[in-house]
């Protein structure tokens, strides 16, 4: 099962690595800051469209972010 907290943790990691605020990233991705905040806190899972927008705004391949999410989810299964 896809854990919303893991998705949020990985998105937050890439946002912080890029050195941008939630306000900036949400603007680049065309989503609300409160929506991004809820994703990062693991309260909401992004739709596929939103996930692509976030990855594009971060300049990180979707496959890399998805792979990191998958790796974290698998680690949680152990």
PDB file of C-alpha atoms in Angstrom:
ATOM      1  CA  UNK A   1       0.000   0.000   0.000  1.00  0.00           C
ATOM      2  CA  UNK A   2       1.241   3.481  -0.810  1.00  0.00           C
ATOM      3  CA  UNK A   3       1.948   5.401   2.377  1.00  0.00           C
ATOM      4  CA  UNK A   4       1.051   9.106   2.186  1.00  0.00           C
ATOM      5  CA  UNK A   5       3.681   9.954   4.802  1.00  0.00           C
ATOM      6  CA  UNK A   6       6.422   8.401   2.654  1.00  0.00           C
ATOM      7  CA  UNK A   7       5.258  10.346  -0.407  1.00  0.00           C
ATOM      8  CA  UNK A   8       5.331  13.550   1.611  1.00  0.00           C
ATOM      9  CA  UNK A   9       8.731  12.799   3.101  1.00  0.00           C
ATOM     10  CA  UNK A  10      10.270  12.235  -0.341  1.00  0.00           C
ATOM     11  CA  UNK A  11       8.650  15.337  -1.861  1.00  0.00           C
ATOM     12  CA  UNK A  12       9.860  17.424   1.074  1.00  0.00           C
ATOM     13  CA  UNK A  13      13.377  15.988   0.717  1.00  0.00           C
ATOM     14  CA  UNK A  14      13.597  17.045  -2.930  1.00  0.00           C
ATOM     15  CA  UNK A  15      12.077  20.454  -2.204  1.00  0.00           C
ATOM     16  CA  UNK A  16      14.606  21.139   0.534  1.00  0.00           C
ATOM     17  CA  UNK A  17      17.442  19.773  -1.624  1.00  0.00           C
ATOM     18  CA  UNK A  18      16.444  22.290  -4.314  1.00  0.00           C
ATOM     19  CA  UNK A  19      16.394  24.994  -1.644  1.00  0.00           C
ATOM     20  CA  UNK A  20      12.919  26.340  -2.299  1.00  0.00           C
ATOM     21  CA  UNK A  21      10.037  27.108   0.013  1.00  0.00           C
ATOM     22  CA  UNK A  22       6.627  25.486  -0.162  1.00  0.00           C
ATOM     23  CA  UNK A  23       5.335  28.799  -1.497  1.00  0.00           C
ATOM     24  CA  UNK A  24       7.791  28.798  -4.405  1.00  0.00           C
ATOM     25  CA  UNK A  25       7.351  25.121  -5.258  1.00  0.00           C
ATOM     26  CA  UNK A  26       3.584  25.293  -5.134  1.00  0.00           C
ATOM     27  CA  UNK A  27       3.661  28.296  -7.467  1.00  0.00           C
ATOM     28  CA  UNK A  28       5.970  26.521  -9.910  1.00  0.00           C
ATOM     29  CA  UNK A  29       3.772  23.414  -9.798  1.00  0.00           C
ATOM     30  CA  UNK A  30       0.506  25.350 -10.117  1.00  0.00           C
ATOM     31  CA  UNK A  31      -0.989  23.998  -6.898  1.00  0.00           C
ATOM     32  CA  UNK A  32      -1.964  25.644  -3.627  1.00  0.00           C
ATOM     33  CA  UNK A  33       0.609  25.977  -0.857  1.00  0.00           C
ATOM     34  CA  UNK A  34      -1.766  24.420   1.658  1.00  0.00           C
ATOM     35  CA  UNK A  35      -2.247  21.463  -0.695  1.00  0.00           C
ATOM     36  CA  UNK A  36       1.531  20.985  -0.967  1.00  0.00           C
ATOM     37  CA  UNK A  37       1.836  21.321   2.804  1.00  0.00           C
ATOM     38  CA  UNK A  38      -0.801  18.604   3.303  1.00  0.00           C
ATOM     39  CA  UNK A  39       1.066  16.334   0.874  1.00  0.00           C
ATOM     40  CA  UNK A  40       4.361  16.853   2.692  1.00  0.00           C
ATOM     41  CA  UNK A  41       2.736  16.143   6.060  1.00  0.00           C
ATOM     42  CA  UNK A  42       1.270  12.918   4.681  1.00  0.00           C
ATOM     43  CA  UNK A  43      -2.298  14.075   5.089  1.00  0.00           C
ATOM     44  CA  UNK A  44      -3.055  13.871   1.357  1.00  0.00           C
ATOM     45  CA  UNK A  45      -1.733  11.821  -1.531  1.00  0.00           C
ATOM     46  CA  UNK A  46      -1.186  13.765  -4.743  1.00  0.00           C
ATOM     47  CA  UNK A  47      -3.032  12.764  -7.891  1.00  0.00           C
ATOM     48  CA  UNK A  48      -0.841  11.545 -10.716  1.00  0.00           C
ATOM     49  CA  UNK A  49      -1.232  14.932 -12.432  1.00  0.00           C
ATOM     50  CA  UNK A  50      -0.143  16.776  -9.283  1.00  0.00           C
ATOM     51  CA  UNK A  51       2.758  14.367  -8.772  1.00  0.00           C
ATOM     52  CA  UNK A  52       4.001  15.079 -12.313  1.00  0.00           C
ATOM     53  CA  UNK A  53       3.634  18.832 -11.760  1.00  0.00           C
ATOM     54  CA  UNK A  54       5.645  18.683  -8.533  1.00  0.00           C
ATOM     55  CA  UNK A  55       8.423  16.597 -10.101  1.00  0.00           C
ATOM     56  CA  UNK A  56       8.581  18.893 -13.127  1.00  0.00           C
ATOM     57  CA  UNK A  57       8.730  21.966 -10.861  1.00  0.00           C
ATOM     58  CA  UNK A  58      11.574  20.326  -8.931  1.00  0.00           C
ATOM     59  CA  UNK A  59      13.424  19.469 -12.184  1.00  0.00           C
ATOM     60  CA  UNK A  60      13.646  15.868 -11.013  1.00  0.00           C
ATOM     61  CA  UNK A  61      12.570  12.928 -13.185  1.00  0.00           C
ATOM     62  CA  UNK A  62       9.274  11.405 -12.103  1.00  0.00           C
ATOM     63  CA  UNK A  63      10.934   7.984 -12.217  1.00  0.00           C
ATOM     64  CA  UNK A  64      13.563   9.049  -9.665  1.00  0.00           C
ATOM     65  CA  UNK A  65      11.026  10.411  -7.190  1.00  0.00           C
ATOM     66  CA  UNK A  66       8.746   7.397  -7.687  1.00  0.00           C
ATOM     67  CA  UNK A  67      11.721   5.068  -7.193  1.00  0.00           C
ATOM     68  CA  UNK A  68      12.611   6.769  -3.930  1.00  0.00           C
ATOM     69  CA  UNK A  69       9.012   6.494  -2.766  1.00  0.00           C
ATOM     70  CA  UNK A  70       8.961   2.817  -3.706  1.00  0.00           C
ATOM     71  CA  UNK A  71      12.236   2.172  -1.862  1.00  0.00           C
ATOM     72  CA  UNK A  72      10.926   3.894   1.281  1.00  0.00           C
ATOM     73  CA  UNK A  73       7.625   1.986   1.100  1.00  0.00           C
ATOM     74  CA  UNK A  74       9.442  -1.325   0.783  1.00  0.00           C
ATOM     75  CA  UNK A  75      11.636  -0.426   3.769  1.00  0.00           C
ATOM     76  CA  UNK A  76       8.452   0.206   5.761  1.00  0.00           C
ATOM     77  CA  UNK A  77       7.181  -3.283   4.896  1.00  0.00           C
ATOM     78  CA  UNK A  78      10.085  -4.970   6.701  1.00  0.00           C
TER      79      UNK A  78
END
